[in-house]
Structure formats: C-alpha cells, structure tokens
C-alpha cells in the first residue's frame, strides 16, 4: 500500500501542526474579539451550484465526486461525462457562504459578520508546486453596502496579521469598475475588458510598452491601445488620474475614503496603496478588490473584494457582500521558513516508569504533575541516557522518574 | 441555485458552531496536557489504500472522486466502473494515520501519542438520519504493545468527556480474541465467527433464545448452538466464565488488568465493565475493543480498540497500535439538546454609530472597548429600540453609542 499522501496534498508533522494551530487560534481570537462569528459548511457542494458560481479559472479545477448506485449506472448508460458526478469539493469558501446565507437568512443578524476557516480544494497541476488541499481563513460582511464594510474587513485582517507577527505589509486596493470604466472610455470593447484587464495586470512586470504590445496582439482597437499608452506614458496612474477618466465619480471617492480611513487606523503600522492594475482572478467580484503583500515575499498573503451579486443568485434578492481571505498556507510556510516556534503554554515533562510499575499510581502522579507541566507518560527504555537526550531534542524541558517523584530533572 | 446543503451534510449556525468549537478545544486541551500531539492528513486518500483497509461495511460507503483529463477519457473508453476513480474521501482517521506513520516513522517519537480531530465521510443512506460528513476526535498510541496503552487511552478519553461535562458514563471493554476463542471452542467454524459475532452482539436486545434462533437460521452446527445456549442459560457471562473457556489465559488476564487499573483511576467518577458481546464494526481490530455509553442516551459516545496489523500493511513491519475515538457529533448533539451554552470569555458589546460618523474614530473606540468586551461595530438602525431588543436576544450584554463613549448601557 502507498505511504505517501496524494499528489499536491500534505501530511503535517507535529511541529508544523503546532504552528498551524497557533496561527489559526490567533486569527480566530482577533476575528472573534471584533464581533465576527464562526460558521461551518460542508466540504462538498452541489455540482450545479459550483458550475454556475463564476469562479473563473477555479471552475476548471473542481474535484468531482462520482455518483453512486443506480444513479451511476444510469449515467454510465447515458454516456455523458458531465452526468457522472452530482457533487464536487468546494474551491473556495465564498460560494458556500452565499448558499448558507440564502438558506439561513432568517436566523442570522444583519449585517452578518462571519468567520470561516476551513479546507478548500483545487485540482492544480502538481508541477506548479501548488497545494490541491489547503486552508483559507475568511471574514465576510453580508448586508452592508457602505464602504465602511471594506474598511472594517481591512482593519480586522491587518490586526490578525499583526497578531501572528507580520510587519511591513501593504494593503493594495482597487475597484474593478474604476478600471473597466476607464478602459471602456478609452475605446476598448465591453466584452474584451476581462482579457484587457489580464494584460493590464502585468503593468508592474512588463511595463507600459509590454502591455501595449500584448493588447495589439489581442487585436484591440489601435485607438484604444494608443489612448492607454498615452495615459501610461504620463507616468501618473494615481487614483485621481484614473478616477478623472470615469463617468461615475462616486467610485473614486469611495476608494479614496477607504484608503484615508484605513491609513488613520493603521497609524503607520502598515501601508495602504491604490493599485490601478489589481484585478484578482474570481469572476464574482463586483466592486472594490484588495490584496496584502509582504516585504520580502512574492505573491499575496491575503486577498478579497466585494461580491454584491452572488447571494442574490441563491436568494433572488440582492444582498451586498464583501470578504477578505487570509492565505493560511502561505502564512504558515513563511513562519516555518523563519524558524518560528510556538510559545508553549506549559513546559513539557516526560514521566518515565519502570517495567512492572503500578500504572494506576504512575497516572495519578501524572495528574499531579499536570498542574504545572504538559506530561507525557513513557516506559523507561533500556538506555535511559539516550532516551533523555532524544526527549531533550524533541522539546521536553524536564524528566521525572515515577518512583522518585517529586524529584524532577531539568534537561534543557 | 439550491440553497440547502447536500443530503446528509449540515450547515452550522453560529450558536451551534460555538458549542462545536468549545467541545473541540476542551478535548484538545485534555489530550495535549496528556502529552499527545496533533497531526493532520488530507481528507482524500488513494482509492487502492481505502479498498484494502478492512473497514468492514464502511468500504461500501466511500465517496469516490472522478479521475480528470486524459485519465478519465481512458477510463471511460475502457468501460470499467472501478477505473473511473483514483481517490476517495476517507471514512475514518485510522487508515490515514496508519499510512502517515509508515511514511513519517523516522521523524516521529516511539511510542507515538497522537491526536486527530477532523472530518470523515460515509455515504450512509440519508433516511437513517445519519450524517454523511462528520467530525471524529481520535487519540492513538502507536508502538506500545502493553495493555498500559489501553489504560492510558481510556483514562485520557474519560477525562476529556468529564471536561465537557459528561457524567454517569460506562466504559465497556472486551477482547475480540476472547470472544472468538470461546465460540471456536464451542464448535463454531472459524470462517463463520464474524457472522456469529453479529448475532451474539444482540444478546442484550433479543436474549439468549433470540441469539440461538438466529444462529440456527444461519445454519450453524446444532452442537455449537447448544453449547452456547447452555453457557448463556447459566446466566453467568462474566470475564472469568468466558476466559475459562479460552485456551490463551493471557487474554482474560489482560482485560482484567485494564479494568482493575482503570477502576482505580476512575475512583468512582465513571464505571468500567466487561461486555462479553461487544464487537465493534471495523474489520481491522485485532485485540481489545472498547466503547463508552452514557446514561439516558442510546448508542455509543466513544469507541475504539487495538489494531496491531494495520500499520504493518504499509510499512511491512508490525507496529502495535491502539486508538480511541470520541463521537464528536453525538456529544455536540447531546449538549445542544440539553440547552448547553458555552461559557463566554468576554461579554459581547455592540458599538453603534450614526450615519456619517467618523468611522476611523468609531473603530478606534472599538479597539479601546475590546480590552474588556468582544465588540461588534454596527450602524445604528432607524428604530434603535428594536435593534437593541434584537441584540439582547442574540446574546449581547451591553450597547455603547460611539458618540457617547465611554457611557455604556447594560442590556441584560
């Protein structure tokens, strides 16, 4: 039988799991103190719900569960591949939350400030080094259309990141509508905007000329490409510049409001910046989007945005919604990489007993010692010296021989 | 789009999730203080591993994940149903742990005292009212063949149950080999013992005559049925009686040792009893099995046993192992049923702000209040009186109007 976990999935050794539990509990502590409440939904969702969820590329990465019994026989006889499966593993926590809110709205407060920390699944190509099973830590506010919801999510997420020791991070903010209105005003076709955004997103990497070249390759109208190039050549792509090109003035004002308010709250502890090319992959975002980057690490450590239309698909009634997700795996990987160790609540002590000892007495001694230590009960090995060396290597601070209690030997 | 969760799976509302988080954290606290270390493995396992795992009836309840891309096309062309899937959702935490131990043995202490609390999946018939996704809380000891491992698992599990408020429970103990040796000695065929055990398991419900009738229906030898009936008619099925019928005397002695030692540790707080008909469903158990029943509730709240051959299937080298699993869902259902409320760390306060308030200032006030309260920031509604009534109903203890801070109004 195979001993390794499946491709793209991981076993966690005790030391790494300690870090994961610590990170999760610190994040939960900050979220809860801020009045958010945790919920849980199943890992499996109806396949039709997943298919219609506007998850962008993630829809191609869904693990599908085979039908069972008669239904499977019927599907096999029909010969249609899509009929073989009736449910799938969720690719994020936003679709399940939208379904959940629609199902339970009457029993939930409004606005609903909610926590989810749970596993999600994506059938990524393993050679990319990406995980196929990973944990996301999300907070969402449902039922609040004001930009204060964005401000609060950023404030709470930033405080959670600081609680686990992150510093020197920047919150990047954009509004998709701002970008799209600007591009449409320049003459890009409305149905090409998704593709144009993908190119524009690379501004940091390939520069204004690179973006223009890519857009020409995509056969965008030359006048539109020229207008964008002219705009970028001025070198000023600040919020006022972009907002000035948009018909709807409230969009720029709202982004400005969020940035200014968060800057006051951050008080220099972290940075907030308008990022004209920030798009994010999910199709379901409708307004502001945000991302957190951290000095010294490529890629985002958190991301989110407003998705005002998703709950309505389930409920038939529009419910404004905005969410922010911490990239739990990335955070844990960075901490592990930095040699982070979890502050221990109690020192660890090994209680060693000889063969034939009165085991009820040994466990009673352990109960006594637990008032001060985390106690592991172990049979003494034949080579006790070596055993104690190994215990010290594994993080034990003390040893007690059951027959010599209350004598305790410190080993590091 | 469908708003209800999939059949047999559940959404958890905030109040129920608070109980779930409390139960899990109390169980983890006891487990960790006893020197056990948490690990995690993926929810998905290789299909071949699952198939070969001796999980009894659970093997018929596996959710299988459809292959993807070319592999799926090839499988569809082949037309073999079993080729459509290469991985499945785990039905328990014992198979993944055995695989994990084999994969990581060199990096793990011996004995390895391990915690798993995680989701498992079984495609139960929904009409039975059973969940298809549920959480198990397991502790296991790998690498210890002595019955002290059984004693410690029972001691730690009993203390975890007491920590979450359970009283009046009984730990039932048996050894499968004891039962099988007795039955074989009476003349039941070795290859019929599984089926005979299933009938014998019903002794409590259908009585000695009922068991005999069922065994005759199963066409067991009349002499064997008569021997069992004669034994049961004496009305004495104590440990000494059953052990007296077995060739291997150490089996009875070990069960006696575990019962006596646990009784000393329990010191009257819970009961320990030999249960001659206890079998448990899994095929992989090799020795002692145990179960916890609780006065006033049918069914088991915890169960486990020794499985000395499972790790060897992965490692090619025998590793003694014993585990005990708390039925997390049952525990939570009982607490919810009893109207249990989680002791709050901090009282909840709603910080209400008027439209147009300085939101950075409001959040700064929230940060001040968080030293004493769990604070939820909310826009004041048009009917503030009604809003405050609703907050009181939802467990808030106090309200503060941001513009009147530090004035605080107690609402219950």
Short mmCIF file of N, CA and C in Angstrom, two decimals, chain A residues 27-171:
data_model
loop_
_atom_site.label_atom_id
_atom_site.label_comp_id
_atom_site.label_asym_id
_atom_site.label_seq_id
_atom_site.Cartn_x
_atom_site.Cartn_y
_atom_site.Cartn_z
N UNK A 27 -5.63 34.03 14.74
CA UNK A 27 -6.53 34.69 13.78
C UNK A 27 -7.96 34.66 14.31
N UNK A 28 -8.40 33.50 14.80
CA UNK A 28 -9.76 33.38 15.34
C UNK A 28 -9.97 34.32 16.52
N UNK A 29 -8.94 34.45 17.36
CA UNK A 29 -9.05 35.30 18.54
C UNK A 29 -9.33 36.75 18.12
N UNK A 30 -8.56 37.24 17.13
CA UNK A 30 -8.76 38.62 16.66
C UNK A 30 -10.13 38.76 16.00
N UNK A 31 -10.49 37.82 15.15
CA UNK A 31 -11.78 37.88 14.46
C UNK A 31 -12.93 37.91 15.47
N UNK A 32 -12.87 37.02 16.46
CA UNK A 32 -13.97 36.92 17.43
C UNK A 32 -14.07 38.16 18.29
N UNK A 33 -12.91 38.69 18.73
CA UNK A 33 -12.92 39.89 19.56
C UNK A 33 -13.51 41.07 18.79
N UNK A 34 -13.51 40.97 17.45
CA UNK A 34 -14.07 42.04 16.62
C UNK A 34 -15.54 41.78 16.29
N UNK A 35 -16.15 40.82 16.96
CA UNK A 35 -17.59 40.61 16.82
C UNK A 35 -17.99 39.73 15.65
N UNK A 36 -17.02 39.05 15.04
CA UNK A 36 -17.35 38.12 13.96
C UNK A 36 -17.66 36.75 14.57
N UNK A 37 -18.55 36.00 13.92
CA UNK A 37 -18.97 34.70 14.45
C UNK A 37 -18.64 33.60 13.45
N UNK A 38 -18.15 32.48 13.97
CA UNK A 38 -17.74 31.39 13.09
C UNK A 38 -18.92 30.52 12.69
N UNK A 39 -18.91 30.08 11.45
CA UNK A 39 -19.87 29.09 10.98
C UNK A 39 -19.08 27.98 10.28
N UNK A 40 -19.78 26.92 9.88
CA UNK A 40 -19.14 25.89 9.06
C UNK A 40 -20.14 25.36 8.05
N UNK A 41 -19.64 25.01 6.90
CA UNK A 41 -20.46 24.40 5.84
C UNK A 41 -19.73 23.14 5.37
N UNK A 42 -20.46 22.25 4.66
CA UNK A 42 -19.80 21.01 4.20
C UNK A 42 -18.71 21.29 3.16
N UNK A 43 -17.75 20.39 3.10
CA UNK A 43 -16.68 20.46 2.09
C UNK A 43 -17.25 20.19 0.69
N UNK A 44 -18.30 19.40 0.63
CA UNK A 44 -18.92 19.07 -0.66
C UNK A 44 -20.09 20.02 -0.96
N UNK A 45 -20.20 20.42 -2.23
CA UNK A 45 -21.32 21.26 -2.67
C UNK A 45 -21.95 20.62 -3.90
N UNK A 46 -23.21 20.98 -4.13
CA UNK A 46 -23.91 20.55 -5.33
C UNK A 46 -23.13 20.97 -6.58
N UNK A 47 -22.98 20.05 -7.52
CA UNK A 47 -22.16 20.30 -8.71
C UNK A 47 -22.72 21.46 -9.55
N UNK A 48 -24.04 21.55 -9.62
CA UNK A 48 -24.65 22.61 -10.41
C UNK A 48 -24.34 23.98 -9.79
N UNK A 49 -24.42 24.07 -8.46
CA UNK A 49 -24.06 25.32 -7.78
C UNK A 49 -22.63 25.72 -8.11
N UNK A 50 -21.73 24.76 -8.04
CA UNK A 50 -20.33 25.06 -8.32
C UNK A 50 -20.16 25.54 -9.76
N UNK A 51 -20.81 24.85 -10.68
CA UNK A 51 -20.67 25.18 -12.10
C UNK A 51 -21.13 26.60 -12.43
N UNK A 52 -22.16 27.05 -11.73
CA UNK A 52 -22.73 28.37 -12.03
C UNK A 52 -22.15 29.49 -11.20
N UNK A 53 -21.02 29.25 -10.52
CA UNK A 53 -20.60 30.16 -9.47
C UNK A 53 -19.65 31.28 -9.90
N UNK A 54 -19.34 31.39 -11.19
CA UNK A 54 -18.43 32.45 -11.65
C UNK A 54 -17.10 32.44 -10.91
N UNK A 55 -16.54 31.29 -10.73
CA UNK A 55 -15.28 31.17 -10.01
C UNK A 55 -14.05 31.35 -10.89
N UNK A 56 -14.24 31.79 -12.14
CA UNK A 56 -13.09 32.00 -13.03
C UNK A 56 -12.41 30.67 -13.32
N UNK A 57 -11.07 30.71 -13.39
CA UNK A 57 -10.30 29.50 -13.70
C UNK A 57 -10.55 28.37 -12.71
N UNK A 58 -10.96 28.72 -11.49
CA UNK A 58 -11.15 27.68 -10.48
C UNK A 58 -12.20 26.65 -10.88
N UNK A 59 -13.10 27.05 -11.76
CA UNK A 59 -14.14 26.11 -12.19
C UNK A 59 -13.55 24.93 -12.96
N UNK A 60 -12.38 25.12 -13.54
CA UNK A 60 -11.72 24.01 -14.24
C UNK A 60 -10.94 23.11 -13.29
N UNK A 61 -10.91 23.48 -12.03
CA UNK A 61 -10.05 22.78 -11.06
C UNK A 61 -10.87 22.05 -9.99
N UNK A 62 -12.14 21.77 -10.29
CA UNK A 62 -13.01 21.15 -9.28
C UNK A 62 -12.84 19.63 -9.26
N UNK A 63 -12.60 19.09 -8.07
CA UNK A 63 -12.64 17.63 -7.89
C UNK A 63 -14.10 17.21 -7.83
N UNK A 64 -14.50 16.32 -8.72
CA UNK A 64 -15.90 15.89 -8.79
C UNK A 64 -16.08 14.52 -8.15
N UNK A 65 -17.18 14.36 -7.42
CA UNK A 65 -17.45 13.08 -6.75
C UNK A 65 -18.41 12.25 -7.62
N UNK A 66 -18.01 11.00 -7.80
CA UNK A 66 -18.77 10.07 -8.63
C UNK A 66 -20.15 9.78 -8.01
N UNK A 67 -21.17 9.72 -8.84
CA UNK A 67 -22.48 9.28 -8.36
C UNK A 67 -22.37 7.84 -7.85
N UNK A 68 -23.38 7.40 -7.12
CA UNK A 68 -23.36 6.06 -6.55
C UNK A 68 -24.61 5.29 -6.96
N UNK A 69 -24.52 3.97 -6.87
CA UNK A 69 -25.67 3.08 -7.07
C UNK A 69 -26.35 3.23 -8.42
N UNK A 70 -27.68 3.22 -8.39
CA UNK A 70 -28.47 3.26 -9.63
C UNK A 70 -28.19 4.49 -10.46
N UNK A 71 -28.01 5.63 -9.77
CA UNK A 71 -27.76 6.88 -10.50
C UNK A 71 -26.50 6.78 -11.35
N UNK A 72 -25.48 6.12 -10.79
CA UNK A 72 -24.24 5.96 -11.54
C UNK A 72 -24.47 5.05 -12.75
N UNK A 73 -25.21 3.95 -12.54
CA UNK A 73 -25.48 3.01 -13.64
C UNK A 73 -26.19 3.73 -14.78
N UNK A 74 -27.15 4.56 -14.42
CA UNK A 74 -27.93 5.30 -15.41
C UNK A 74 -27.02 6.28 -16.16
N UNK A 75 -26.15 6.97 -15.39
CA UNK A 75 -25.24 7.95 -16.00
C UNK A 75 -24.28 7.25 -16.95
N UNK A 76 -23.79 6.07 -16.54
CA UNK A 76 -22.84 5.33 -17.38
C UNK A 76 -23.53 4.89 -18.68
N UNK A 77 -24.78 4.46 -18.54
CA UNK A 77 -25.53 4.03 -19.73
C UNK A 77 -25.74 5.21 -20.68
N UNK A 78 -25.98 6.40 -20.11
CA UNK A 78 -26.19 7.60 -20.92
C UNK A 78 -24.94 8.04 -21.66
N UNK A 79 -23.78 7.74 -21.08
CA UNK A 79 -22.52 8.03 -21.76
C UNK A 79 -22.07 9.48 -21.73
N UNK A 80 -22.79 10.34 -21.00
CA UNK A 80 -22.39 11.76 -20.91
C UNK A 80 -21.47 11.95 -19.71
N UNK A 81 -20.25 12.42 -19.95
CA UNK A 81 -19.27 12.58 -18.90
C UNK A 81 -19.80 13.47 -17.76
N UNK A 82 -20.50 14.56 -18.14
CA UNK A 82 -20.94 15.51 -17.11
C UNK A 82 -22.01 14.92 -16.18
N UNK A 83 -22.67 13.84 -16.61
CA UNK A 83 -23.70 13.22 -15.78
C UNK A 83 -23.13 12.29 -14.70
N UNK A 84 -21.82 12.04 -14.76
CA UNK A 84 -21.23 11.07 -13.83
C UNK A 84 -21.15 11.58 -12.40
N UNK A 85 -21.25 12.89 -12.24
CA UNK A 85 -20.98 13.49 -10.93
C UNK A 85 -22.11 14.42 -10.53
N UNK A 86 -22.51 14.37 -9.26
CA UNK A 86 -23.57 15.27 -8.79
C UNK A 86 -23.10 16.22 -7.71
N UNK A 87 -21.85 16.02 -7.22
CA UNK A 87 -21.32 16.97 -6.25
C UNK A 87 -19.81 17.10 -6.41
N UNK A 88 -19.28 18.18 -5.86
CA UNK A 88 -17.85 18.43 -6.00
C UNK A 88 -17.28 19.05 -4.74
N UNK A 89 -15.94 19.02 -4.64
CA UNK A 89 -15.26 19.63 -3.50
C UNK A 89 -15.16 21.14 -3.75
N UNK A 90 -15.52 21.94 -2.78
CA UNK A 90 -15.54 23.40 -2.95
C UNK A 90 -14.14 23.93 -3.26
N UNK A 91 -14.06 24.97 -4.09
CA UNK A 91 -12.77 25.57 -4.46
C UNK A 91 -12.49 26.83 -3.65
N UNK A 92 -13.52 27.34 -2.94
CA UNK A 92 -13.30 28.45 -2.02
C UNK A 92 -14.43 28.44 -0.99
N UNK A 93 -14.44 29.43 -0.09
CA UNK A 93 -15.45 29.47 0.96
C UNK A 93 -16.54 30.50 0.66
N UNK A 94 -16.43 31.21 -0.46
CA UNK A 94 -17.37 32.29 -0.77
C UNK A 94 -18.67 31.74 -1.35
N UNK A 95 -18.57 30.78 -2.26
CA UNK A 95 -19.79 30.17 -2.79
C UNK A 95 -20.59 29.48 -1.67
N UNK A 96 -19.95 28.62 -0.83
CA UNK A 96 -20.72 28.00 0.25
C UNK A 96 -21.36 29.04 1.19
N UNK A 97 -20.64 30.12 1.47
CA UNK A 97 -21.19 31.15 2.37
C UNK A 97 -22.43 31.79 1.75
N UNK A 98 -22.40 32.06 0.45
CA UNK A 98 -23.55 32.68 -0.22
C UNK A 98 -24.76 31.76 -0.14
N UNK A 99 -24.54 30.47 -0.42
CA UNK A 99 -25.62 29.50 -0.30
C UNK A 99 -26.15 29.44 1.13
N UNK A 100 -25.24 29.38 2.09
CA UNK A 100 -25.58 29.31 3.51
C UNK A 100 -26.42 30.51 3.93
N UNK A 101 -26.01 31.70 3.49
CA UNK A 101 -26.73 32.91 3.89
C UNK A 101 -28.15 32.88 3.35
N UNK A 102 -28.28 32.45 2.09
CA UNK A 102 -29.61 32.36 1.49
C UNK A 102 -30.49 31.35 2.25
N UNK A 103 -29.88 30.24 2.69
CA UNK A 103 -30.65 29.20 3.37
C UNK A 103 -31.05 29.59 4.79
N UNK A 104 -30.22 30.41 5.44
CA UNK A 104 -30.41 30.65 6.88
C UNK A 104 -30.66 32.11 7.24
N UNK A 105 -30.95 32.95 6.24
CA UNK A 105 -31.04 34.40 6.43
C UNK A 105 -31.91 34.78 7.63
N UNK A 106 -33.04 34.09 7.77
CA UNK A 106 -33.99 34.49 8.82
C UNK A 106 -33.40 34.32 10.22
N UNK A 107 -32.44 33.42 10.35
CA UNK A 107 -31.86 33.16 11.67
C UNK A 107 -30.55 33.90 11.91
N UNK A 108 -30.15 34.75 10.93
CA UNK A 108 -28.86 35.41 11.05
C UNK A 108 -29.06 36.91 11.26
N UNK A 109 -28.13 37.55 12.01
CA UNK A 109 -28.22 39.00 12.18
C UNK A 109 -27.91 39.73 10.87
N UNK A 110 -28.33 40.98 10.77
CA UNK A 110 -27.98 41.79 9.60
C UNK A 110 -27.44 43.13 10.08
N UNK A 111 -26.25 43.54 9.68
CA UNK A 111 -25.32 42.79 8.84
C UNK A 111 -24.79 41.54 9.55
N UNK A 112 -24.41 40.56 8.75
CA UNK A 112 -23.88 39.31 9.27
C UNK A 112 -22.35 39.35 9.12
N UNK A 113 -21.67 39.33 10.27
CA UNK A 113 -20.19 39.38 10.26
C UNK A 113 -19.71 37.98 10.58
N UNK A 114 -19.10 37.32 9.63
CA UNK A 114 -18.93 35.87 9.71
C UNK A 114 -17.48 35.43 9.47
N UNK A 115 -17.10 34.39 10.20
CA UNK A 115 -15.76 33.78 10.07
C UNK A 115 -15.90 32.39 9.46
N UNK A 116 -15.01 32.06 8.53
CA UNK A 116 -14.85 30.67 8.08
C UNK A 116 -13.36 30.36 8.04
N UNK A 117 -12.92 29.30 8.72
CA UNK A 117 -11.55 28.83 8.49
C UNK A 117 -11.69 27.36 8.19
N UNK A 118 -11.35 26.99 6.97
CA UNK A 118 -11.64 25.62 6.57
C UNK A 118 -10.90 25.23 5.30
N UNK A 119 -11.02 23.94 4.96
CA UNK A 119 -10.29 23.41 3.82
C UNK A 119 -11.01 23.67 2.50
N UNK A 120 -10.24 23.96 1.46
CA UNK A 120 -10.78 24.05 0.10
C UNK A 120 -9.87 23.23 -0.83
N UNK A 121 -10.36 22.97 -2.05
CA UNK A 121 -9.71 22.01 -2.96
C UNK A 121 -9.61 22.55 -4.37
N UNK A 122 -8.46 22.44 -4.98
CA UNK A 122 -8.30 22.80 -6.39
C UNK A 122 -7.37 21.80 -7.05
N UNK A 123 -7.80 21.26 -8.17
CA UNK A 123 -7.00 20.26 -8.87
C UNK A 123 -5.91 20.94 -9.70
N UNK A 124 -5.04 21.69 -9.03
CA UNK A 124 -3.94 22.39 -9.70
C UNK A 124 -2.98 21.36 -10.30
N UNK A 125 -2.27 21.79 -11.36
CA UNK A 125 -1.21 20.92 -11.87
C UNK A 125 -0.14 20.81 -10.80
N UNK A 126 0.20 19.57 -10.39
CA UNK A 126 1.14 19.42 -9.27
C UNK A 126 2.52 20.03 -9.56
N UNK A 127 2.93 20.08 -10.84
CA UNK A 127 4.27 20.59 -11.12
C UNK A 127 4.42 22.07 -10.79
N UNK A 128 3.30 22.76 -10.61
CA UNK A 128 3.38 24.17 -10.22
C UNK A 128 3.75 24.35 -8.75
N UNK A 129 3.81 23.23 -8.01
CA UNK A 129 4.14 23.33 -6.59
C UNK A 129 3.00 23.86 -5.75
N UNK A 130 1.82 23.92 -6.33
CA UNK A 130 0.67 24.41 -5.56
C UNK A 130 -0.03 23.27 -4.87
N UNK A 131 -0.63 23.57 -3.73
CA UNK A 131 -1.37 22.56 -2.98
C UNK A 131 -2.74 22.33 -3.61
N UNK A 132 -3.20 21.08 -3.55
CA UNK A 132 -4.54 20.75 -4.03
C UNK A 132 -5.56 20.75 -2.89
N UNK A 133 -5.07 20.70 -1.68
CA UNK A 133 -5.93 20.84 -0.49
C UNK A 133 -5.28 21.88 0.39
N UNK A 134 -6.01 22.93 0.73
CA UNK A 134 -5.41 23.97 1.59
C UNK A 134 -6.49 24.67 2.40
N UNK A 135 -6.01 25.41 3.42
CA UNK A 135 -6.92 26.08 4.35
C UNK A 135 -7.01 27.56 4.02
N UNK A 136 -8.23 28.09 4.04
CA UNK A 136 -8.43 29.53 3.93
C UNK A 136 -9.04 30.04 5.22
N UNK A 137 -8.67 31.26 5.62
CA UNK A 137 -9.27 31.93 6.78
C UNK A 137 -9.98 33.17 6.28
N UNK A 138 -11.30 33.11 6.23
CA UNK A 138 -12.09 34.22 5.65
C UNK A 138 -12.90 34.95 6.71
N UNK A 139 -13.00 36.28 6.54
CA UNK A 139 -14.09 37.01 7.18
C UNK A 139 -14.89 37.70 6.09
N UNK A 140 -16.19 37.78 6.30
CA UNK A 140 -17.08 38.42 5.35
C UNK A 140 -18.10 39.26 6.12
N UNK A 141 -18.57 40.33 5.46
CA UNK A 141 -19.70 41.09 5.99
C UNK A 141 -20.80 41.05 4.94
N UNK A 142 -21.95 40.50 5.30
CA UNK A 142 -23.08 40.42 4.37
C UNK A 142 -24.18 41.37 4.85
N UNK A 143 -24.74 42.13 3.91
CA UNK A 143 -25.84 43.02 4.27
C UNK A 143 -25.40 44.45 4.57
N UNK A 144 -24.21 44.83 4.16
CA UNK A 144 -23.75 46.20 4.37
C UNK A 144 -23.16 46.71 3.06
N UNK A 145 -23.84 47.70 2.45
CA UNK A 145 -23.37 48.18 1.15
C UNK A 145 -22.38 49.34 1.29
N UNK A 146 -22.21 49.86 2.51
CA UNK A 146 -21.34 51.04 2.66
C UNK A 146 -19.87 50.64 2.63
N UNK A 147 -19.00 51.54 2.21
CA UNK A 147 -17.56 51.22 2.18
C UNK A 147 -16.96 51.03 3.57
N UNK A 148 -17.75 51.32 4.62
CA UNK A 148 -17.27 51.00 5.97
C UNK A 148 -17.05 49.50 6.14
N UNK A 149 -17.80 48.69 5.39
CA UNK A 149 -17.59 47.24 5.45
C UNK A 149 -16.18 46.91 4.96
N UNK A 150 -15.77 47.53 3.85
CA UNK A 150 -14.41 47.32 3.35
C UNK A 150 -13.38 47.77 4.40
N UNK A 151 -13.62 48.95 4.98
CA UNK A 151 -12.69 49.48 5.98
C UNK A 151 -12.54 48.49 7.13
N UNK A 152 -13.66 47.99 7.64
CA UNK A 152 -13.59 47.11 8.81
C UNK A 152 -12.89 45.79 8.47
N UNK A 153 -13.19 45.22 7.30
CA UNK A 153 -12.53 43.96 6.93
C UNK A 153 -11.01 44.15 6.84
N UNK A 154 -10.60 45.28 6.27
CA UNK A 154 -9.15 45.53 6.15
C UNK A 154 -8.54 45.72 7.53
N UNK A 155 -9.22 46.49 8.40
CA UNK A 155 -8.73 46.73 9.76
C UNK A 155 -8.57 45.41 10.53
N UNK A 156 -9.60 44.56 10.48
CA UNK A 156 -9.57 43.31 11.26
C UNK A 156 -8.51 42.36 10.70
N UNK A 157 -8.46 42.25 9.35
CA UNK A 157 -7.46 41.36 8.73
C UNK A 157 -6.05 41.83 9.07
N UNK A 158 -5.81 43.15 9.00
CA UNK A 158 -4.47 43.68 9.31
C UNK A 158 -4.11 43.38 10.76
N UNK A 159 -5.08 43.51 11.68
CA UNK A 159 -4.78 43.23 13.08
C UNK A 159 -4.51 41.74 13.30
N UNK A 160 -5.19 40.87 12.54
CA UNK A 160 -4.92 39.42 12.65
C UNK A 160 -3.49 39.13 12.17
N UNK A 161 -3.10 39.75 11.06
CA UNK A 161 -1.74 39.53 10.55
C UNK A 161 -0.70 40.02 11.55
N UNK A 162 -0.98 41.16 12.19
CA UNK A 162 -0.02 41.68 13.17
C UNK A 162 0.03 40.77 14.40
N UNK A 163 -1.11 40.18 14.77
CA UNK A 163 -1.15 39.30 15.95
C UNK A 163 -0.26 38.07 15.77
N UNK A 164 -0.07 37.62 14.51
CA UNK A 164 0.82 36.47 14.29
C UNK A 164 2.21 36.94 13.88
N UNK A 165 2.50 38.23 14.10
CA UNK A 165 3.88 38.70 13.96
C UNK A 165 4.23 39.31 12.62
N UNK A 166 3.26 39.50 11.70
CA UNK A 166 3.59 40.07 10.40
C UNK A 166 3.74 41.59 10.49
N UNK A 167 4.78 42.09 9.85
CA UNK A 167 5.06 43.52 9.80
C UNK A 167 5.35 43.88 8.34
N UNK A 168 5.53 45.15 8.09
CA UNK A 168 5.97 45.61 6.75
C UNK A 168 5.07 45.09 5.65
N UNK A 169 3.77 45.13 5.85
CA UNK A 169 2.91 44.70 4.75
C UNK A 169 2.15 45.89 4.18
N UNK A 170 1.69 45.71 2.96
CA UNK A 170 0.95 46.76 2.26
C UNK A 170 -0.39 46.20 1.80
N UNK A 171 -1.46 46.95 2.08
CA UNK A 171 -2.78 46.59 1.56
C UNK A 171 -2.98 47.34 0.24
#
